[in-house]
Amino acid sequence: TLYWSEISIQDKTGRVIEWILERPTAPKVTRNYYANGLVKEEKFTDPNCSFTKITYKYNASNIKTKMTLFEKNGDSSEFKYEYSMDKNMNWISQTEYINGEPVRFKIRTIKYFSE
C-alpha cells in the first residue's frame, strides 16, 4: 500500500494558495487567484515536472475558456474550450482544442429535480 500526506496552505478566506502532495513524484503547487476567487495561475516547483506554470481564463459565466501550459524548455501549449449550454446555462457539451486542434469532446447530462 502506498501512503502519502497532503499539505495545503490557505489564505484568510480559505482558498488554497499552496498545495503539496508529499510523495516522491508529486510537484509543489502554488496558486494565484482572480478577485472573483477563480484560479488564475498555478506554479509547479519540482525538478522532475516538465512544466512550470498553468494559467487560466474564464468567460463572464466563470466557465474555463482557456488554459496555457508553460514547459520548462520555453514551449507552451494552449488549450481552448467551447461549450453548448442547456436552458439553465449549465454546459452540456465541451470541445477541447490544443493549439487549435480539437482533441476531446465531453458530454454531460444534468438532471434537474424540478423536471
GROMACS .gro file of C-alpha atoms in nm, residues 10-57:
model
   48
   10GLN     CA    1  -0.486   2.858   0.281
   11ASP     CA    2  -0.536   3.233   0.281
   12LYS     CA    3  -0.773   3.416   0.519
   13THR     CA    4  -1.074   3.332   0.302
   14GLY     CA    5  -0.998   2.960   0.293
   15ARG     CA    6  -0.868   2.947  -0.065
   16VAL     CA    7  -0.579   2.707  -0.117
   17ILE     CA    8  -0.275   2.914  -0.215
   18GLU     CA    9  -0.017   2.639  -0.188
   19TRP     CA   10  -0.063   2.266  -0.219
   20ILE     CA   11   0.196   1.994  -0.161
   21LEU     CA   12   0.139   1.623  -0.203
   22GLU     CA   13   0.423   1.454  -0.021
   23ARG     CA   14   0.528   1.159  -0.231
   24PRO     CA   15   0.840   1.113  -0.443
   25THR     CA   16   0.693   1.228  -0.777
   26ALA     CA   17   0.449   1.498  -0.663
   27PRO     CA   18   0.519   1.862  -0.750
   28LYS     CA   19   0.459   2.151  -0.514
   29VAL     CA   20   0.180   2.374  -0.649
   30THR     CA   21   0.133   2.743  -0.568
   31ARG     CA   22  -0.195   2.905  -0.676
   32ASN     CA   23  -0.285   3.266  -0.752
   33TYR     CA   24  -0.648   3.376  -0.782
   34TYR     CA   25  -0.856   3.635  -0.963
   35ALA     CA   26  -1.052   3.876  -0.740
   36ASN     CA   27  -1.367   3.664  -0.800
   37GLY     CA   28  -1.199   3.359  -0.644
   38LEU     CA   29  -1.125   3.158  -0.959
   39VAL     CA   30  -0.776   3.012  -1.007
   40LYS     CA   31  -0.566   3.244  -1.224
   41GLU     CA   32  -0.236   3.059  -1.221
   42GLU     CA   33  -0.069   2.750  -1.081
   43LYS     CA   34   0.309   2.734  -1.047
   44PHE     CA   35   0.486   2.400  -1.016
   45THR     CA   36   0.822   2.372  -0.841
   46ASP     CA   37   0.963   2.029  -0.896
   47PRO     CA   38   1.277   1.933  -1.090
   48ASN     CA   39   1.101   1.622  -1.227
   49CYS     CA   40   0.799   1.813  -1.360
   50SER     CA   41   0.817   1.903  -1.732
   51PHE     CA   42   0.611   2.221  -1.695
   52THR     CA   43   0.643   2.523  -1.469
   53LYS     CA   44   0.312   2.707  -1.486
   54ILE     CA   45  -0.051   2.684  -1.596
   55THR     CA   46  -0.266   2.995  -1.648
   56TYR     CA   47  -0.646   3.002  -1.675
   57LYS     CA   48  -0.902   3.233  -1.838
   0.00000   0.00000   0.00000
